[in-house]
PDB file of C-alpha atoms in Angstrom:
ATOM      1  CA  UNK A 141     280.230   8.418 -26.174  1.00  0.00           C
ATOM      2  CA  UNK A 142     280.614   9.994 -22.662  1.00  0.00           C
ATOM      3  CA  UNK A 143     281.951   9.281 -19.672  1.00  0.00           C
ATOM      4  CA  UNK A 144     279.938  11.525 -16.867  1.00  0.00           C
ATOM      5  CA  UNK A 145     281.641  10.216 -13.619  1.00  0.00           C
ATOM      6  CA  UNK A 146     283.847   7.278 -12.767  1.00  0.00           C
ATOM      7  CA  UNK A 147     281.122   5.013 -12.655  1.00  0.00           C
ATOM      8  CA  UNK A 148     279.001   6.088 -15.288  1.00  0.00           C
ATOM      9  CA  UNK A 149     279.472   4.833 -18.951  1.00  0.00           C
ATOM     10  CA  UNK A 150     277.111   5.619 -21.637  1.00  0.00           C
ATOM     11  CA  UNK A 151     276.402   4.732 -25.291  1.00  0.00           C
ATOM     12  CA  UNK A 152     275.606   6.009 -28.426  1.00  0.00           C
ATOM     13  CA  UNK A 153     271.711   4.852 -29.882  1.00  0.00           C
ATOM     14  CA  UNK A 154     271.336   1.797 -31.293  1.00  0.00           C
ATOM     15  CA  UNK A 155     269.874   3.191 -34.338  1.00  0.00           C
ATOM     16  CA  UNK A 156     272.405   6.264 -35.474  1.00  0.00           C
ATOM     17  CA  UNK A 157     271.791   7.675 -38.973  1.00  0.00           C
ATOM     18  CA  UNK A 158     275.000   7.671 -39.838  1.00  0.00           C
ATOM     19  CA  UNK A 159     276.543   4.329 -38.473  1.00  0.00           C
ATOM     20  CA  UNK A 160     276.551   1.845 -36.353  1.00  0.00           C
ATOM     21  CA  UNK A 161     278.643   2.045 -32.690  1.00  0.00           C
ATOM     22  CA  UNK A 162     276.218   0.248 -30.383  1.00  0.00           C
ATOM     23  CA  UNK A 163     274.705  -3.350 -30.998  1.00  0.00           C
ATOM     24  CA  UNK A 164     274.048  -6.532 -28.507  1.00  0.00           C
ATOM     25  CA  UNK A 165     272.215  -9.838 -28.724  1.00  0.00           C
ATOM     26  CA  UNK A 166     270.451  -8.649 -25.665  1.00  0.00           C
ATOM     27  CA  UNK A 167     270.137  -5.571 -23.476  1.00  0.00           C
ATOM     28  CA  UNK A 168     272.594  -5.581 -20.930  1.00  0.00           C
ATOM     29  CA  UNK A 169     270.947  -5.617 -17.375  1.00  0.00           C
ATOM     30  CA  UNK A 170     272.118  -5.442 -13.934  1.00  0.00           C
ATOM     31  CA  UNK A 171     274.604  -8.068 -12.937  1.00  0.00           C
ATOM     32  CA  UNK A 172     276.005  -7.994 -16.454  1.00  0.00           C
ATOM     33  CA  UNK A 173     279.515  -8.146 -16.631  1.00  0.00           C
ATOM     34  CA  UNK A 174     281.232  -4.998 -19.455  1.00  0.00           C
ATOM     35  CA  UNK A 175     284.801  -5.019 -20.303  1.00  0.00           C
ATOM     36  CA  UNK A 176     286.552  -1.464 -20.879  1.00  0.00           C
ATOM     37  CA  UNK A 177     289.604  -1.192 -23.060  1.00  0.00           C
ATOM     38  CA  UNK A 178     292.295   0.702 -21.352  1.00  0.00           C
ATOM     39  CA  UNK A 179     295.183   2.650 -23.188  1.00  0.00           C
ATOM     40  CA  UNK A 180     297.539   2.831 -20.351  1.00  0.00           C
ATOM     41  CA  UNK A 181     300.740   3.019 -22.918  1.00  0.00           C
ATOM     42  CA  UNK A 182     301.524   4.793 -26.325  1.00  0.00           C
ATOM     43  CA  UNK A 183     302.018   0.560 -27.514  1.00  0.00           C
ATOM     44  CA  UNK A 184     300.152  -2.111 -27.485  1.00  0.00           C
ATOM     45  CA  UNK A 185     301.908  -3.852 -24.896  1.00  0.00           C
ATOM     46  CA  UNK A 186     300.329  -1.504 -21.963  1.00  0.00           C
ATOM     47  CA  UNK A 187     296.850  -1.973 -23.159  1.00  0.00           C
ATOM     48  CA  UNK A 188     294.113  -4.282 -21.185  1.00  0.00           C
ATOM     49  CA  UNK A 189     290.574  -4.961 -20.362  1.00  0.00           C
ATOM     50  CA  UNK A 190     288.955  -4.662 -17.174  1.00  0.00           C
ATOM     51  CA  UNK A 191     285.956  -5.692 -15.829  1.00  0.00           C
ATOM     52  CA  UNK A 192     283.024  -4.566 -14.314  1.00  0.00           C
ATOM     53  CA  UNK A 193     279.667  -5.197 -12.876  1.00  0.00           C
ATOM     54  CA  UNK A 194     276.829  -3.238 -14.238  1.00  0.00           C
ATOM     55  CA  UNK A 195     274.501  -2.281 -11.108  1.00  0.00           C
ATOM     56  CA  UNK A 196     271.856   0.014 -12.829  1.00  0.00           C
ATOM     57  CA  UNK A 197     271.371   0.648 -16.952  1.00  0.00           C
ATOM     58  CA  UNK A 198     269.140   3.279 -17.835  1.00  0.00           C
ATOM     59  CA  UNK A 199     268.243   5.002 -20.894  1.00  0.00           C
ATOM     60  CA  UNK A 200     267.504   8.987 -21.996  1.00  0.00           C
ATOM     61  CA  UNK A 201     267.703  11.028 -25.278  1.00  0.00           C
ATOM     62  CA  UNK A 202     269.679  13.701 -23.275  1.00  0.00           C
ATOM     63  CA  UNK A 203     272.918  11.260 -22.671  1.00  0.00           C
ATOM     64  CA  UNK A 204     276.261  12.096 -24.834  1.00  0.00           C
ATOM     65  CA  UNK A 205     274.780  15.650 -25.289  1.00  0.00           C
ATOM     66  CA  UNK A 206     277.207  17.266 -27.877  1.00  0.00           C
ATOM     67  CA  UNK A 207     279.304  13.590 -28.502  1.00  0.00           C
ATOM     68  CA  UNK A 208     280.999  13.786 -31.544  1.00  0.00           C
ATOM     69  CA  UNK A 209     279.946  10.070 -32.234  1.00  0.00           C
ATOM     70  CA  UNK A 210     276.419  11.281 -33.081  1.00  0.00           C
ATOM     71  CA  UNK A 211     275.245  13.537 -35.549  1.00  0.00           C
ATOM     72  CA  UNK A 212     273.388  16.478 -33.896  1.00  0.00           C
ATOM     73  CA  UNK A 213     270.231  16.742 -35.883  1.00  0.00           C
ATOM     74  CA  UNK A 214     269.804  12.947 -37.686  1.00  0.00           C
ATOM     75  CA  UNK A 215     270.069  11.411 -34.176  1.00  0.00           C
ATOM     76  CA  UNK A 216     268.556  14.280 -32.213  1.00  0.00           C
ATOM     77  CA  UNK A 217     265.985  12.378 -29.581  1.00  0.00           C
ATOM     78  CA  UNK A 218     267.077   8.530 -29.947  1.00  0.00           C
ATOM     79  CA  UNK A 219     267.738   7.213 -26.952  1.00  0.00           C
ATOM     80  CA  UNK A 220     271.131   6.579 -25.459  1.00  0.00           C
ATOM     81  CA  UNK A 221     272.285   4.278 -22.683  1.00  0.00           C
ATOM     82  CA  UNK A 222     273.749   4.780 -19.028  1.00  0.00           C
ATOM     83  CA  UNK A 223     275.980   2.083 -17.628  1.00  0.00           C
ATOM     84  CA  UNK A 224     276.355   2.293 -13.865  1.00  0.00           C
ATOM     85  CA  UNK A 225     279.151   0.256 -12.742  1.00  0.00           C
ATOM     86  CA  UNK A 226     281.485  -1.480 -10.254  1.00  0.00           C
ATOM     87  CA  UNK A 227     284.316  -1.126  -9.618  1.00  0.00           C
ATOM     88  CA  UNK A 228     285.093   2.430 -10.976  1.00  0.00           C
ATOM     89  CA  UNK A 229     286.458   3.635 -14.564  1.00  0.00           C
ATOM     90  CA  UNK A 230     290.387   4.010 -14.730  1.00  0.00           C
ATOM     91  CA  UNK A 231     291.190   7.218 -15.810  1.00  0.00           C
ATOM     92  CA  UNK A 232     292.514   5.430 -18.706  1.00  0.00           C
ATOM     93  CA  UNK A 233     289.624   4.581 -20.342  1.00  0.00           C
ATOM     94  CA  UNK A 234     288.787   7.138 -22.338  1.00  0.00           C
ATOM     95  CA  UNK A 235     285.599   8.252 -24.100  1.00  0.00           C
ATOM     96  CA  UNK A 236     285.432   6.554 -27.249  1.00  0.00           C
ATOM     97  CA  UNK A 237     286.841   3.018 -25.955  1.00  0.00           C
ATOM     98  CA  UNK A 238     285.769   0.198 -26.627  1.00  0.00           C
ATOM     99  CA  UNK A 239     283.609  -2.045 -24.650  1.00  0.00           C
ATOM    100  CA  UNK A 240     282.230  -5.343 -24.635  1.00  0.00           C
ATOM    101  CA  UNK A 241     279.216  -7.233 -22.658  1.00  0.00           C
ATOM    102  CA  UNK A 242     279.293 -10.564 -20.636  1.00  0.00           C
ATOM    103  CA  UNK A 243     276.663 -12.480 -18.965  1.00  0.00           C
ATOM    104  CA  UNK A 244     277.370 -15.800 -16.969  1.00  0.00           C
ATOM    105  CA  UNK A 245     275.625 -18.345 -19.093  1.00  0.00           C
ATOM    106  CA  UNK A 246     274.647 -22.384 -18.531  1.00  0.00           C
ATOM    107  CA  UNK A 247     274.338 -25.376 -20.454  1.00  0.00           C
ATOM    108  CA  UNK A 248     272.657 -28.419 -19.339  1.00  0.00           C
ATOM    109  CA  UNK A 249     270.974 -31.030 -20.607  1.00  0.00           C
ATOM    110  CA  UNK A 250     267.071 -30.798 -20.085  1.00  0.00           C
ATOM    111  CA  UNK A 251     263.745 -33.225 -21.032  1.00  0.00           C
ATOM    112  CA  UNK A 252     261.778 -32.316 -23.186  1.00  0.00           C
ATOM    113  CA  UNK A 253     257.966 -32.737 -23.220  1.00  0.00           C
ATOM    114  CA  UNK A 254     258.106 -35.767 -25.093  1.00  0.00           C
ATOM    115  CA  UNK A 255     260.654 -36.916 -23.072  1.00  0.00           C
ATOM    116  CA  UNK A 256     264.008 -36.913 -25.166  1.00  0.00           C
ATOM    117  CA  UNK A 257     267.091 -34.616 -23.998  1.00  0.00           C
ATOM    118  CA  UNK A 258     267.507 -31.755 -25.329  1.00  0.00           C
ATOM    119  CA  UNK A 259     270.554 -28.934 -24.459  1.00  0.00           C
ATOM    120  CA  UNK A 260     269.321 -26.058 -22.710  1.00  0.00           C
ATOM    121  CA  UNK A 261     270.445 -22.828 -22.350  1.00  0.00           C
ATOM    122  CA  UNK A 262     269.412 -20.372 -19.550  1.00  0.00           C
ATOM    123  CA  UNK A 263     271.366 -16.839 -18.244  1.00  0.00           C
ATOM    124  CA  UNK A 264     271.898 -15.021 -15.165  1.00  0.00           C
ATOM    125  CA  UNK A 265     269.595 -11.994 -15.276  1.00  0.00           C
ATOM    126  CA  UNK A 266     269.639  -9.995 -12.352  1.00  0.00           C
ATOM    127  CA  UNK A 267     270.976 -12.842  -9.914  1.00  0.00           C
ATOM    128  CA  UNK A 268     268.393 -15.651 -10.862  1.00  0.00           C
ATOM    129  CA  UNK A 269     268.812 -18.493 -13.381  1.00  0.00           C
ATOM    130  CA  UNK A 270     266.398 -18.127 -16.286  1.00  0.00           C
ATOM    131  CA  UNK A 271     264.372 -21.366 -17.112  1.00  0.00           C
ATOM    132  CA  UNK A 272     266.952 -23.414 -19.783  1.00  0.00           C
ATOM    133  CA  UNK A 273     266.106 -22.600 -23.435  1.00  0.00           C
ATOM    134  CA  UNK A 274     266.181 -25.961 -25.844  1.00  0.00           C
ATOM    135  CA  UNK A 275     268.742 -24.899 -27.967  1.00  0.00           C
ATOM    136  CA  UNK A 276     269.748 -28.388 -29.875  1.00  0.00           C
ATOM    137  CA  UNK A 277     269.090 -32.192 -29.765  1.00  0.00           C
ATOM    138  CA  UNK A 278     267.544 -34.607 -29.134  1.00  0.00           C
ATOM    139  CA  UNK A 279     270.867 -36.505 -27.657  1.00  0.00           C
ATOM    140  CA  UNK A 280     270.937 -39.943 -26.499  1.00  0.00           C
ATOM    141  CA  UNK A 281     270.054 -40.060 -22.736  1.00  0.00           C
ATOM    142  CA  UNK A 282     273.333 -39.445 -19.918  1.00  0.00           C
ATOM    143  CA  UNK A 283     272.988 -43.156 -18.932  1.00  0.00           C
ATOM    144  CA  UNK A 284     273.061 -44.870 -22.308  1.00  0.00           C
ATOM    145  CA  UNK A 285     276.099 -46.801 -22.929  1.00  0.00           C
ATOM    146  CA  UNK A 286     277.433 -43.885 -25.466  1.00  0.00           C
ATOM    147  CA  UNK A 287     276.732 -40.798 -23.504  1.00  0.00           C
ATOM    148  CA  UNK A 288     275.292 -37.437 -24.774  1.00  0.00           C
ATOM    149  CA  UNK A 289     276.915 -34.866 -23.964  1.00  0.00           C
ATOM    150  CA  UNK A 290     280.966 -34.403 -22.785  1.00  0.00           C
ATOM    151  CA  UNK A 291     283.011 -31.462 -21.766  1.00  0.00           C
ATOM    152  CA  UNK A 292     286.723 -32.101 -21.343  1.00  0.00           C
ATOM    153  CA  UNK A 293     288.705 -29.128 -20.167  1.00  0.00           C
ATOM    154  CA  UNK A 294     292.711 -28.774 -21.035  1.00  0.00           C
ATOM    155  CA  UNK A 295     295.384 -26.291 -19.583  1.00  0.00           C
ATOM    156  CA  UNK A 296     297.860 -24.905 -21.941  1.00  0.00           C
ATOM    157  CA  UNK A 297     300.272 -27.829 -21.490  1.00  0.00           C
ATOM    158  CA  UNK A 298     297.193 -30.369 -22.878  1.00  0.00           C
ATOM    159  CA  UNK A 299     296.410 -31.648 -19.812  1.00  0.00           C
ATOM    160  CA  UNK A 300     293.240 -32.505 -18.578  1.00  0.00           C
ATOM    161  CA  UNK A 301     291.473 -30.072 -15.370  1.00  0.00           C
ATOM    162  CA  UNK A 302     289.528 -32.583 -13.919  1.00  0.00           C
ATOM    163  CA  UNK A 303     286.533 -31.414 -11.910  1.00  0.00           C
ATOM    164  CA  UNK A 304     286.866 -29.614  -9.229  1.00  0.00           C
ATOM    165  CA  UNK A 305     290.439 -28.613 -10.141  1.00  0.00           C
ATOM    166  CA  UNK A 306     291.908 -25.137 -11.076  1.00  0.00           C
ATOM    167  CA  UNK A 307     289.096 -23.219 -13.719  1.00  0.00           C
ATOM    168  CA  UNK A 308     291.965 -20.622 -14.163  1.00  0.00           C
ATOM    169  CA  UNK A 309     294.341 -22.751 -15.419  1.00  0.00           C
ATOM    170  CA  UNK A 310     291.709 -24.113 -18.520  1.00  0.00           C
ATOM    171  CA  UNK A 311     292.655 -22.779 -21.720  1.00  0.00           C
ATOM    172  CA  UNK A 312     290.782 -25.331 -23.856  1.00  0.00           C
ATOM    173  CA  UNK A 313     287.517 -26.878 -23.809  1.00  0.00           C
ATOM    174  CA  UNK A 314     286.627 -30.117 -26.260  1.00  0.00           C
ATOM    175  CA  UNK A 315     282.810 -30.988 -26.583  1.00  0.00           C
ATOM    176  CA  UNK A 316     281.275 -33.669 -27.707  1.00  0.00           C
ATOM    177  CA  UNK A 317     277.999 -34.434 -28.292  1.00  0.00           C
ATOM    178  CA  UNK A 318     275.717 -37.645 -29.397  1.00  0.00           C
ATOM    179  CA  UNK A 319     272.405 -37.516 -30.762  1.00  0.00           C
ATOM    180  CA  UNK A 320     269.694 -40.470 -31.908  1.00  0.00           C
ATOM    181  CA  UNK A 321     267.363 -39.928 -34.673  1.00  0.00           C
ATOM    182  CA  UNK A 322     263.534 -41.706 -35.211  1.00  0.00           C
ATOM    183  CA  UNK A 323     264.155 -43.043 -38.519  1.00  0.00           C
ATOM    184  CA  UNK A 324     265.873 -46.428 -39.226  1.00  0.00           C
ATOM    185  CA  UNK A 325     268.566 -47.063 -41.541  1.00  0.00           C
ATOM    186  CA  UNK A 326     270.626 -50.007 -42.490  1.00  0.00           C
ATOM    187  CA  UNK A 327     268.971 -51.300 -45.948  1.00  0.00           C
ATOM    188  CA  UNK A 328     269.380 -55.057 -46.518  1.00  0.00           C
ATOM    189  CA  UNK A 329     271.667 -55.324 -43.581  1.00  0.00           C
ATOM    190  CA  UNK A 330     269.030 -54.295 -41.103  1.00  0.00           C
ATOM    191  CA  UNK A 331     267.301 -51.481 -39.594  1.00  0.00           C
ATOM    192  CA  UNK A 332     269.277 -49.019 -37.251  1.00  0.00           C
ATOM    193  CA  UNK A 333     268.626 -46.009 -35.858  1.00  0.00           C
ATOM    194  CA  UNK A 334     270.110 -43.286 -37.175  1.00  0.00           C
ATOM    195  CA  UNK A 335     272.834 -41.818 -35.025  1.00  0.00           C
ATOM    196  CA  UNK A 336     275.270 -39.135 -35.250  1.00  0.00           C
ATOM    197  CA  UNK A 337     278.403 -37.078 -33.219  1.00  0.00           C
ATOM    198  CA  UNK A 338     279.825 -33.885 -33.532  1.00  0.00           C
ATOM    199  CA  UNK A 339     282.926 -32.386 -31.574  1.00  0.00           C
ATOM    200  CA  UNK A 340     283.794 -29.220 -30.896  1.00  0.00           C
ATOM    201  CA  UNK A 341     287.204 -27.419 -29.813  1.00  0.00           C
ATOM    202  CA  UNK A 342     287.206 -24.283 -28.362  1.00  0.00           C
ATOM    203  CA  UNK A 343     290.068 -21.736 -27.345  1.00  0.00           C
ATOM    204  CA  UNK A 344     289.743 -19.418 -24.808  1.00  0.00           C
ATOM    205  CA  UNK A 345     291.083 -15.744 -26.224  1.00  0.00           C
ATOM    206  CA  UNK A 346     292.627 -13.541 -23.947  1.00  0.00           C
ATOM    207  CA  UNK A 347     293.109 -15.348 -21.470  1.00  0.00           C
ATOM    208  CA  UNK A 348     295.068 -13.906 -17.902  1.00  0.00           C
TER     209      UNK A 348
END
């Protein structure tokens, strides 16, 4: 909703009367990653995203003072947000862009207190690792004969990027996962335990 400085960004309230411009998962923090739309043509063609790093987010009723994104009385004292960033704003983003938030995220797979795996989930907030999150499972353990838990990565041809090799160059990622349950199956053929797979394929957008 305003764009004080070229390294200054900030951001209609959360909760505006008369609709909704601002909404996250979580609040961005420093070492955040936010992506600015850029119209550097009259087409489509010219237009792009860059990136970059939030180093300090504050917030203040007084920011976008007179935006036409808010409505002067219904959102008069809600607070608005201040993006400090790096590197700084191209002229070409203009007030009223669009932006979006990233934050490096991990999954791993993680024991439980009963001792099954579980995936976790943990972020980069402010330059440390959070502790993981258990976000699914329990999956079979990493040395069982059937696995747990596989990420394959593919460039655009369909190849496989093995480990180590070029992270640019993936445009696909394949996961599959294996889980165990505690009940039995089987009937009169015999007791089993319950297992189960799922796969997932995922394609990068916007990819450069």
């Amino acid at each position: 909703c305003a764009k004080p400085n070229t390294t200054t960004m900030d951001l209609p309230p959360l909760n505006m009367a008369r609709t909704t411009l601002t909404s996250w998962f979580t609040t961005p923090a420093v070492g955040d990653s936010v992506f600015a739309f850029r119209a550097d043509s009259m087409g489509a063609g010219g237009d792009s995203w860059t990136a970059h790093r939030i180093t300090a987010v504050t917030q203040d009723p007084s920011y976008c003072a007179g935006s036409p994104y808010t409505d002067a009385v219904l959102d008069l004292g809600k607070a608005r947000w201040r993006l400090t960033v790096s590197p700084a704003i191209a002229d070409s983003v203009k007030v009223g862009a669009a932006i979006r938030f990233e934050r490096p995220t991990k999954y791993s797979l993680t024991v439980g207190a009963t001792g099954n795996y579980y995936l976790g989930r943990s972020e980069m907030i402010g330059g440390v690792w959070s502790t993981p999150t258990a976000i699914a499972g329990p999956f079979n353990p990493p040395a069982s004969n059937v696995g747990s838990m596989l990420f394959t990565m593919y460039d655009s041809t369909g190849s496989v990027v093995p480990t180590g090799g070029n992270a640019n160059s993936i445009s696909r990622i394949d996961l599959l996962i294996r889980a165990q349950g505690a009940s039995t199956s089987g009937g009169s053929v015999g007791l089993s335990n319950a297992t189960d797979s799922i796969a997932f394929r995922i394609a990068l957008r916007n990819r450069q």
